[in-house]
Each structure stands twice: as C-alpha cells, then as structure tokens.
C-alpha cells in the first residue's frame, strides 16, 4: 500500500503562470522580499509543506461557456470578483503563510454539459495547468480535470494528463449527474488511476437532492451539503465493494473526509443490525471502518480537535504512515471566519462578545493542549506508533497560519 511519503514524492513537481484562485479565495497578500523559512520541523529536520487543497480557474475555459461563465465557474462567496489573480500574488500569499508548494485543482462545473463541450473545457484546463506546472515546478503541482460523464473519454484524459502533461492525478466531484462513483460505468476510470498509481481528489459540490431542505439561512447547501456529499461518496465506494475491486486506488477526501471519519463505527454496526438494508451478494473483505485506513484526508477541518480525530482515523495499526494531508485556510471567503470583525460575527450568529471571547480562548487552549501532552497520551491504541511529534508539528503549523 502506498504511503503518504510516496504520494508527496510523486506530487512534488509543477507550476505557475496565468490566473487562478483557491477554495477560500485568495486575499491580497503582503508582499515579501524573500520567502519565509518553513515553520514545521520533525526531530530537528525541516519538513516541506505541501497544500493539496488549492483551487484555480482559467478564463479561457470559462469563455467556452458564454456570458454566464463567472456564475458557473465561481462560488457564491465574498471575494469572488478577485478569484482570477496574477501568479505573483498567489506566490506572495503562499510565502506569507509559509507554504512551500500547492497542488492545484478545479472544482468540476462541466458534468452537466454535453460530451463535446465538456471535453473542450477539460482539454483547455489541463493544458493550462500543465503550462503553470512547467513554469514553476518547485512551487506548484496540479490535479487534472476529467470529463467523468463520459468515462471512456475520462480514461484518455487521465492517461494524457499523467503521462504527457505531467499532472499528478485528478480532481473529481462527489457524484456525476446523480450517478455514484461506485457505479460500474466508472470502473475503467478507477482502473486507469490504479494502473497509473495516481490519486483522485474528491471535492464535493453539495447535495442538490436536498436543496429544498437546505434552503434558508446558513448557506446549508455548503455548510452541511459539502461534507455530507463526501460522506455519501466514500460510503458508496466502501459498501459497494469498489475499494475491494481496486485495492490500489488512492483517494484523497477533502474537508477531512466530511462526516464519515467522526462517525465511522456506525458503518460497522449497520449491516449487523439491519441486514435487510444490505446486499447479501456484496461481501466486503474487511470491516467498513478498515477502508478508511486506505484513504487520505486533508486537514481543512478548522479546529485542532477535529484534526486530532482525523489523525487517529488515518493511522493504520502496524503501518505507521500518516494519511492526513495539509490543506490550509485562507484569509478570504468561506475560510475567513477568524478574520472577520467581531461585529460581523455577532451579526451572523447573534452571540454576545463575551461568548465569542470564551470560544476563541477555548480554541487557543485546545491548540496548545497537544504540545503539552505526553507521548503516551497520544499513543495509537491499536498499534505501536505514537504520533506525538507529528501532532505537535501539525498543530504548530496550524497556529502559524492562523
């Protein structure tokens, strides 16, 4: 089974050059004359920081959509007008947060388009990503786009992207026009990814079937819908036997894997007490929770407590390989709650300032708690690996980028 070290080694190339944005949308960064030193070290050795959750867009691809390109391409968040930025500003933002490298990806907005148009969009995006990656290979890598609604075309796109364009895998949504990734029609794509040894980065787009229930205040389509879609996608891949069929398939789940890791034991419980809801013809080779140990999770989950939970789920007993990958928060868009004014926070949540002060103080205490704990307190209960040093490094990193 591939390790995180193998993945990062394979993903450590790529580039820069035109215009693009991120999941949180980049805010104007402070210009710096020289790059900061990396803040993370393990056992006295410098650790390269690679952010695997960084989005981008290209105007050339949007031009194929006509007049409503911005509406389709860009998320409805503050700062969307600044989504297309110059590469120098992107590098300055990375330097300001001491990020060594970003792995770029584009959230799919073309799954509902016809095959020819979607193929053109993907072709333009992959070519532009490759161009970016060739110009600054020490700062950028990229995941390819795929026309997943046409799996035969997606197979060709993935092979071209990896073998000819130097891209490091593919970024996909959480479902394709209502068809789950466990559907046999997608098997050729997963087989090609397994053959090439490259990861698939699952980034959710929400659950449109729940639009009515998720309407109203709170932007619930994103707040609840995005992590829910990731949870559903991963659950289908597990319960339908897709991971058994493709044991070498590498999957990276955005936003810490959604809700699944925090409530995974219910998956082991389900078919035992409700066998009528499970297909007797599908015999999994191991317990559902065991499949989480072959999935990579990013760290874009906002608080140290949840990062430690994801870390505990990502450690495979007997195989001490860390499967929690760095994904940073930016100072703009949906990841900028910390940087909003206190008045703006109170208007949104209707909480008095005293409650906000207590909450922020609690989060700071939580962030420092890991560094104060002993190695024995952080020992993996099911294995011999004690991730104390790595936990401390991860939390120090998170404190720095806040």
Short mmCIF file of C-alpha atoms in Angstrom, two decimals:
data_model
loop_
_atom_site.label_atom_id
_atom_site.label_comp_id
_atom_site.label_asym_id
_atom_site.label_seq_id
_atom_site.Cartn_x
_atom_site.Cartn_y
_atom_site.Cartn_z
CA UNK A 1 0.00 0.00 0.00
CA UNK A 2 1.36 3.42 -0.92
CA UNK A 3 2.39 5.75 1.88
CA UNK A 4 1.95 9.47 2.32
CA UNK A 5 5.68 9.82 1.60
CA UNK A 6 5.17 8.08 -1.76
CA UNK A 7 2.28 10.38 -2.62
CA UNK A 8 4.13 13.57 -1.71
CA UNK A 9 7.20 12.43 -3.60
CA UNK A 10 5.07 11.75 -6.66
CA UNK A 11 3.25 15.06 -6.28
CA UNK A 12 6.28 17.26 -5.71
CA UNK A 13 6.50 18.85 -9.13
CA UNK A 14 4.62 21.54 -11.04
CA UNK A 15 3.92 25.20 -11.66
CA UNK A 16 2.52 28.63 -12.27
CA UNK A 17 1.68 31.29 -14.67
CA UNK A 18 -1.76 32.63 -15.59
CA UNK A 19 -4.73 33.33 -13.34
CA UNK A 20 -6.35 31.28 -10.60
CA UNK A 21 -7.97 31.16 -7.14
CA UNK A 22 -8.47 28.87 -4.16
CA UNK A 23 -11.13 27.12 -2.11
CA UNK A 24 -11.22 30.07 0.29
CA UNK A 25 -10.35 32.58 -2.43
CA UNK A 26 -7.11 34.45 -2.07
CA UNK A 27 -6.96 37.78 -0.35
CA UNK A 28 -4.33 40.34 -1.30
CA UNK A 29 -1.17 39.10 0.38
CA UNK A 30 1.54 41.23 1.91
CA UNK A 31 4.45 41.47 -0.48
CA UNK A 32 7.67 39.98 0.81
CA UNK A 33 11.21 40.38 -0.40
CA UNK A 34 12.20 36.84 0.44
CA UNK A 35 10.45 33.59 1.33
CA UNK A 36 9.90 32.72 4.96
CA UNK A 37 11.60 29.71 6.42
CA UNK A 38 9.33 26.73 6.76
CA UNK A 39 7.89 26.62 10.28
CA UNK A 40 7.49 22.83 10.55
CA UNK A 41 10.24 20.50 11.67
CA UNK A 42 10.23 16.92 12.93
CA UNK A 43 13.15 15.68 15.00
CA UNK A 44 15.06 18.79 14.05
CA UNK A 45 14.63 18.25 10.31
CA UNK A 46 12.86 20.73 8.04
CA UNK A 47 9.55 19.45 6.63
CA UNK A 48 8.33 20.59 3.22
CA UNK A 49 4.79 21.97 3.43
CA UNK A 50 2.53 20.96 0.53
CA UNK A 51 -1.05 22.25 0.42
CA UNK A 52 -3.08 19.70 -1.55
CA UNK A 53 -6.35 21.68 -1.43
CA UNK A 54 -5.90 24.75 -3.65
CA UNK A 55 -8.39 25.65 -6.38
CA UNK A 56 -7.96 27.59 -9.57
CA UNK A 57 -9.91 28.78 -12.63
CA UNK A 58 -8.99 29.80 -16.17
CA UNK A 59 -10.75 32.44 -18.19
CA UNK A 60 -10.03 30.51 -21.39
CA UNK A 61 -12.16 27.63 -20.11
CA UNK A 62 -14.89 29.99 -18.97
CA UNK A 63 -15.01 31.60 -22.40
CA UNK A 64 -16.41 28.31 -23.74
CA UNK A 65 -19.47 28.75 -21.51
CA UNK A 66 -20.53 32.10 -22.92
CA UNK A 67 -21.93 35.02 -20.97
CA UNK A 68 -22.74 33.12 -17.75
CA UNK A 69 -19.18 31.85 -17.28
CA UNK A 70 -18.49 33.64 -13.99
CA UNK A 71 -21.78 32.43 -12.49
CA UNK A 72 -20.95 28.84 -13.39
CA UNK A 73 -17.23 28.89 -12.60
CA UNK A 74 -17.08 30.89 -9.38
CA UNK A 75 -18.59 30.03 -5.98
CA UNK A 76 -21.05 32.49 -4.38
CA UNK A 77 -18.63 33.75 -1.72
CA UNK A 78 -17.12 37.07 -0.78
CA UNK A 79 -14.15 37.92 -2.94
CA UNK A 80 -15.34 36.01 -5.99
CA UNK A 81 -14.61 39.05 -8.16
CA UNK A 82 -10.95 38.66 -7.17
CA UNK A 83 -10.89 34.95 -7.93
CA UNK A 84 -8.72 35.34 -11.03
CA UNK A 85 -5.41 36.62 -9.74
CA UNK A 86 -1.90 37.06 -11.01
CA UNK A 87 0.61 34.35 -10.29
CA UNK A 88 2.89 36.74 -8.40
CA UNK A 89 0.08 37.49 -5.96
CA UNK A 90 -0.55 33.81 -5.47
CA UNK A 91 3.12 33.22 -4.70
CA UNK A 92 3.12 36.15 -2.28
CA UNK A 93 0.13 34.66 -0.47
CA UNK A 94 1.91 31.32 -0.21
CA UNK A 95 5.06 32.97 1.12
CA UNK A 96 3.03 34.90 3.67
CA UNK A 97 1.68 31.60 5.00
CA UNK A 98 4.98 29.73 4.65
CA UNK A 99 3.56 27.22 2.17
CA UNK A 100 6.23 25.59 0.06
CA UNK A 101 4.03 24.09 -2.65
CA UNK A 102 0.39 23.98 -3.72
CA UNK A 103 -1.34 21.19 -5.63
CA UNK A 104 -3.91 22.97 -7.80
CA UNK A 105 -7.33 21.64 -8.75
CA UNK A 106 -10.51 22.87 -10.42
CA UNK A 107 -13.92 22.04 -8.98
CA UNK A 108 -15.99 20.39 -11.74
CA UNK A 109 -18.68 22.64 -13.21
CA UNK A 110 -18.98 20.78 -16.53
CA UNK A 111 -20.59 17.46 -15.55
CA UNK A 112 -23.98 18.61 -16.80
CA UNK A 113 -22.61 19.77 -20.18
CA UNK A 114 -22.62 17.65 -23.32
CA UNK A 115 -19.62 15.45 -24.07
CA UNK A 116 -18.04 17.71 -26.71
CA UNK A 117 -18.26 20.94 -24.72
CA UNK A 118 -17.13 19.29 -21.50
CA UNK A 119 -14.22 17.70 -23.37
CA UNK A 120 -13.15 21.10 -24.71
CA UNK A 121 -13.30 22.64 -21.22
CA UNK A 122 -11.24 19.84 -19.74
CA UNK A 123 -8.70 19.99 -22.57
CA UNK A 124 -8.14 23.73 -22.07
CA UNK A 125 -7.87 23.39 -18.30
CA UNK A 126 -5.41 20.52 -18.37
CA UNK A 127 -3.24 22.29 -20.91
CA UNK A 128 -3.23 25.47 -18.81
CA UNK A 129 -2.49 23.51 -15.65
CA UNK A 130 0.43 21.81 -17.38
CA UNK A 131 1.67 25.21 -18.54
CA UNK A 132 1.51 26.51 -14.99
CA UNK A 133 3.27 23.46 -13.66
CA UNK A 134 6.10 23.73 -16.18
CA UNK A 135 6.93 27.33 -15.29
CA UNK A 136 7.47 26.90 -11.52
CA UNK A 137 7.80 23.19 -10.73
CA UNK A 138 9.17 23.89 -7.25
CA UNK A 139 6.02 25.76 -6.18
CA UNK A 140 3.09 24.12 -7.95
CA UNK A 141 1.69 20.73 -8.89
CA UNK A 142 -1.80 20.03 -10.23
CA UNK A 143 -4.63 17.52 -10.42
CA UNK A 144 -6.17 17.09 -13.86
CA UNK A 145 -9.82 17.71 -14.76
CA UNK A 146 -11.83 14.79 -16.20
CA UNK A 147 -14.99 14.50 -18.30
CA UNK A 148 -16.44 11.91 -15.93
CA UNK A 149 -19.89 11.92 -17.55
CA UNK A 150 -18.08 10.19 -20.45
CA UNK A 151 -15.89 7.59 -18.68
CA UNK A 152 -14.21 6.41 -21.89
CA UNK A 153 -13.07 9.97 -22.58
CA UNK A 154 -12.04 10.44 -18.94
CA UNK A 155 -9.72 7.43 -19.20
CA UNK A 156 -7.95 9.02 -22.17
CA UNK A 157 -7.77 12.40 -20.43
CA UNK A 158 -6.26 10.90 -17.30
CA UNK A 159 -3.60 8.97 -19.19
CA UNK A 160 -2.67 12.03 -21.27
CA UNK A 161 -2.59 14.27 -18.20
CA UNK A 162 -0.26 11.98 -16.26
CA UNK A 163 1.99 10.60 -18.99
CA UNK A 164 2.29 13.59 -21.30
CA UNK A 165 1.35 16.68 -19.30
CA UNK A 166 2.99 15.80 -16.01
CA UNK A 167 -0.10 16.23 -13.83
CA UNK A 168 -0.24 14.27 -10.59
CA UNK A 169 -3.70 12.76 -10.54
CA UNK A 170 -7.24 14.05 -11.00
CA UNK A 171 -9.74 16.19 -9.11
CA UNK A 172 -13.31 14.94 -9.21
CA UNK A 173 -16.63 15.88 -7.61
CA UNK A 174 -18.66 13.70 -5.27
CA UNK A 175 -21.19 12.41 -7.80
CA UNK A 176 -21.80 12.72 -11.54
CA UNK A 177 -25.33 13.78 -12.51
CA UNK A 178 -26.83 11.63 -9.79
CA UNK A 179 -24.70 8.56 -10.56
CA UNK A 180 -22.48 7.40 -7.68
CA UNK A 181 -18.79 6.64 -8.18
CA UNK A 182 -19.43 3.02 -7.22
CA UNK A 183 -21.42 2.53 -10.45
CA UNK A 184 -19.67 0.04 -12.79
CA UNK A 185 -19.62 2.65 -15.58
CA UNK A 186 -16.76 4.37 -13.71
CA UNK A 187 -14.70 1.22 -13.18
CA UNK A 188 -12.47 1.88 -16.22
CA UNK A 189 -11.53 5.29 -14.77
CA UNK A 190 -10.65 3.85 -11.36
CA UNK A 191 -8.73 1.03 -13.05
CA UNK A 192 -6.68 3.56 -15.04
CA UNK A 193 -5.95 5.62 -11.90
CA UNK A 194 -4.87 2.45 -10.10
CA UNK A 195 -2.69 1.43 -13.05
CA UNK A 196 -1.01 4.85 -13.18
CA UNK A 197 -0.62 4.95 -9.40
CA UNK A 198 -2.06 8.47 -9.10
CA UNK A 199 -4.58 9.82 -6.56
CA UNK A 200 -8.12 11.03 -7.13
CA UNK A 201 -9.03 14.12 -5.09
CA UNK A 202 -12.73 14.06 -4.19
CA UNK A 203 -14.10 17.56 -3.66
CA UNK A 204 -17.86 17.83 -3.00
CA UNK A 205 -20.30 20.13 -4.78
CA UNK A 206 -23.22 19.75 -2.37
CA UNK A 207 -26.30 17.53 -2.47
CA UNK A 208 -28.82 19.04 -4.94
CA UNK A 209 -31.44 16.47 -3.97
CA UNK A 210 -31.64 18.22 -0.60
CA UNK A 211 -31.84 21.78 -1.93
CA UNK A 212 -35.32 22.34 -0.50
CA UNK A 213 -34.38 21.21 2.99
CA UNK A 214 -31.05 23.05 2.87
CA UNK A 215 -32.59 26.33 1.78
CA UNK A 216 -32.90 29.23 4.19
CA UNK A 217 -30.32 30.91 6.38
CA UNK A 218 -26.86 29.49 6.93
CA UNK A 219 -25.75 28.57 3.40
CA UNK A 220 -26.58 25.00 4.39
CA UNK A 221 -26.04 23.69 0.87
CA UNK A 222 -22.34 24.26 1.50
CA UNK A 223 -22.15 24.15 5.29
CA UNK A 224 -23.89 20.78 5.56
CA UNK A 225 -24.18 19.68 1.93
CA UNK A 226 -20.49 19.61 1.02
CA UNK A 227 -19.21 17.37 3.84
CA UNK A 228 -22.37 15.27 3.50
CA UNK A 229 -21.70 14.60 -0.17
CA UNK A 230 -18.14 13.47 0.60
CA UNK A 231 -19.50 11.15 3.28
CA UNK A 232 -22.01 9.66 0.83
CA UNK A 233 -19.44 9.22 -1.94
CA UNK A 234 -16.95 7.45 0.34
CA UNK A 235 -19.66 5.26 1.85
CA UNK A 236 -20.74 4.03 -1.58
CA UNK A 237 -17.14 3.28 -2.55
CA UNK A 238 -16.81 1.23 0.63
CA UNK A 239 -20.16 -0.59 0.81
CA UNK A 240 -20.47 -1.34 -2.91
CA UNK A 241 -17.06 -3.06 -2.87
CA UNK A 242 -15.25 -0.55 -5.09
CA UNK A 243 -12.21 -0.43 -2.79
CA UNK A 244 -12.12 -4.24 -2.81
CA UNK A 245 -12.21 -4.28 -6.60
CA UNK A 246 -9.46 -1.63 -6.81
CA UNK A 247 -7.32 -2.13 -3.69
CA UNK A 248 -4.55 0.07 -5.07
CA UNK A 249 -6.84 3.04 -5.74
CA UNK A 250 -5.65 6.20 -3.99
CA UNK A 251 -8.40 8.55 -2.86
CA UNK A 252 -7.97 11.90 -1.13
CA UNK A 253 -11.11 13.15 0.63
CA UNK A 254 -11.50 16.92 1.00
CA UNK A 255 -12.53 18.62 4.25
CA UNK A 256 -11.29 15.78 6.41
CA UNK A 257 -13.50 13.24 4.67
CA UNK A 258 -16.72 15.00 5.58
CA UNK A 259 -18.70 13.47 8.43
CA UNK A 260 -17.65 9.87 7.85
CA UNK A 261 -14.47 9.64 9.97
CA UNK A 262 -16.14 11.14 13.04
CA UNK A 263 -19.00 8.61 13.00
CA UNK A 264 -17.40 5.70 11.18
CA UNK A 265 -18.19 3.00 13.74
CA UNK A 266 -21.87 3.24 12.81
CA UNK A 267 -20.87 1.81 9.41
CA UNK A 268 -19.59 -1.37 11.09
CA UNK A 269 -22.81 -1.59 13.08
CA UNK A 270 -25.29 -1.07 10.23
CA UNK A 271 -25.37 -4.41 8.40
CA UNK A 272 -25.23 -6.37 11.65
CA UNK A 273 -28.49 -4.96 12.97
CA UNK A 274 -30.16 -4.12 9.65
CA UNK A 275 -29.18 -6.89 7.22
CA UNK A 276 -32.25 -6.26 5.05
CA UNK A 277 -30.73 -2.92 4.10
CA UNK A 278 -27.53 -4.56 2.87
CA UNK A 279 -26.96 -6.56 -0.31
CA UNK A 280 -26.08 -10.20 0.54
CA UNK A 281 -24.33 -10.53 -2.82
CA UNK A 282 -21.72 -7.95 -1.78
CA UNK A 283 -19.30 -9.48 0.69
CA UNK A 284 -16.74 -6.95 1.87
CA UNK A 285 -13.25 -8.26 2.59
CA UNK A 286 -12.97 -6.30 5.85
CA UNK A 287 -14.96 -4.12 8.21
CA UNK A 288 -16.17 -0.83 6.67
CA UNK A 289 -14.04 1.26 9.05
CA UNK A 290 -10.90 -0.54 7.88
CA UNK A 291 -11.26 1.03 4.44
CA UNK A 292 -10.76 4.48 5.96
CA UNK A 293 -7.14 3.50 6.52
CA UNK A 294 -6.51 3.39 2.78
CA UNK A 295 -7.99 6.87 2.24
CA UNK A 296 -6.08 10.14 2.52
CA UNK A 297 -7.80 13.02 4.32
CA UNK A 298 -6.92 16.69 4.10
CA UNK A 299 -6.70 18.90 7.18
CA UNK A 300 -9.21 21.58 6.14
CA UNK A 301 -11.45 20.97 9.14
CA UNK A 302 -10.98 24.23 11.04
CA UNK A 303 -10.11 23.17 14.62
CA UNK A 304 -7.26 21.20 16.25
CA UNK A 305 -9.70 18.84 18.00
CA UNK A 306 -11.12 17.64 14.67
CA UNK A 307 -7.63 17.38 13.19
CA UNK A 308 -6.64 15.03 16.01
CA UNK A 309 -9.77 12.96 15.39
CA UNK A 310 -8.95 12.67 11.68
CA UNK A 311 -5.36 11.85 12.57
CA UNK A 312 -6.48 8.99 14.82
CA UNK A 313 -8.63 7.58 11.99
CA UNK A 314 -5.83 7.99 9.46
CA UNK A 315 -3.22 5.95 11.34
CA UNK A 316 -3.15 2.34 10.24
CA UNK A 317 -2.13 -0.03 13.05
CA UNK A 318 1.11 -1.81 12.21
CA UNK A 319 1.73 0.53 9.26
CA UNK A 320 2.63 3.89 10.84
CA UNK A 321 2.05 6.08 7.80
CA UNK A 322 0.38 9.43 8.31
CA UNK A 323 -2.57 9.86 5.94
CA UNK A 324 -3.59 13.37 6.97
CA UNK A 325 -2.53 15.86 4.28
CA UNK A 326 -2.11 19.60 4.68
CA UNK A 327 -4.88 21.89 3.45
CA UNK A 328 -4.68 25.46 4.69
CA UNK A 329 -7.27 28.10 5.39
CA UNK A 330 -7.02 31.39 3.54
CA UNK A 331 -7.85 34.87 4.79
CA UNK A 332 -10.73 35.30 2.41
CA UNK A 333 -14.02 33.64 1.54
CA UNK A 334 -15.53 30.74 3.44
CA UNK A 335 -12.38 30.03 5.48
CA UNK A 336 -12.04 33.57 6.82
CA UNK A 337 -14.33 33.41 9.90
CA UNK A 338 -11.37 34.06 12.14
CA UNK A 339 -10.52 37.24 10.27
CA UNK A 340 -13.96 38.81 10.28
CA UNK A 341 -14.65 41.64 12.68
CA UNK A 342 -16.30 40.82 15.98
CA UNK A 343 -19.29 42.87 14.93
CA UNK A 344 -19.69 40.80 11.76
CA UNK A 345 -19.51 37.60 13.76
CA UNK A 346 -22.16 38.80 16.20
CA UNK A 347 -24.46 39.86 13.36
CA UNK A 348 -24.20 36.41 11.81
CA UNK A 349 -24.50 34.30 14.94
CA UNK A 350 -26.37 36.69 17.30
CA UNK A 351 -23.93 35.87 20.12
CA UNK A 352 -22.62 38.44 22.60
CA UNK A 353 -18.97 39.39 22.56
CA UNK A 354 -18.31 37.61 25.86
CA UNK A 355 -19.30 34.27 24.34
CA UNK A 356 -17.03 34.87 21.36
CA UNK A 357 -14.13 35.69 23.67
CA UNK A 358 -14.65 32.49 25.66
CA UNK A 359 -14.93 30.44 22.46
CA UNK A 360 -11.73 31.85 20.95
CA UNK A 361 -9.89 31.35 24.25
CA UNK A 362 -11.06 27.74 24.35
CA UNK A 363 -9.82 27.16 20.81
CA UNK A 364 -6.42 28.64 21.68
CA UNK A 365 -6.18 26.38 24.73
CA UNK A 366 -7.14 23.41 22.57
CA UNK A 367 -4.46 24.27 20.03
CA UNK A 368 -1.78 24.39 22.72
CA UNK A 369 -3.01 21.28 24.52
CA UNK A 370 -1.39 18.88 22.07
CA UNK A 371 2.08 20.30 22.59
CA UNK A 372 1.67 19.85 26.38
CA UNK A 373 0.54 16.24 26.23
CA UNK A 374 2.94 13.41 26.74
CA UNK A 375 3.79 10.85 24.09
CA UNK A 376 1.92 8.15 25.99
CA UNK A 377 -1.32 10.15 25.98
CA UNK A 378 -1.21 10.37 22.18
CA UNK A 379 -0.24 6.76 21.57
CA UNK A 380 -2.30 4.93 18.97
CA UNK A 381 -4.35 2.45 21.00
CA UNK A 382 -4.42 -0.17 18.22
CA UNK A 383 -0.76 -0.02 17.17
CA UNK A 384 2.78 0.73 18.18
CA UNK A 385 3.00 4.17 16.59
CA UNK A 386 2.89 7.23 18.83
CA UNK A 387 2.18 10.29 16.64
CA UNK A 388 3.04 12.84 19.33
CA UNK A 389 5.85 14.52 17.44
CA UNK A 390 3.84 14.76 14.23
CA UNK A 391 0.78 16.01 16.12
CA UNK A 392 2.84 18.75 17.70
CA UNK A 393 4.32 19.75 14.36
CA UNK A 394 0.89 19.84 12.72
CA UNK A 395 -0.58 22.00 15.47
CA UNK A 396 2.41 24.35 15.44
CA UNK A 397 1.85 24.72 11.70
CA UNK A 398 -1.83 25.46 12.18
CA UNK A 399 -1.07 28.08 14.82
CA UNK A 400 1.40 29.77 12.48
CA UNK A 401 -1.01 30.04 9.55
CA UNK A 402 -3.75 31.45 11.75
#
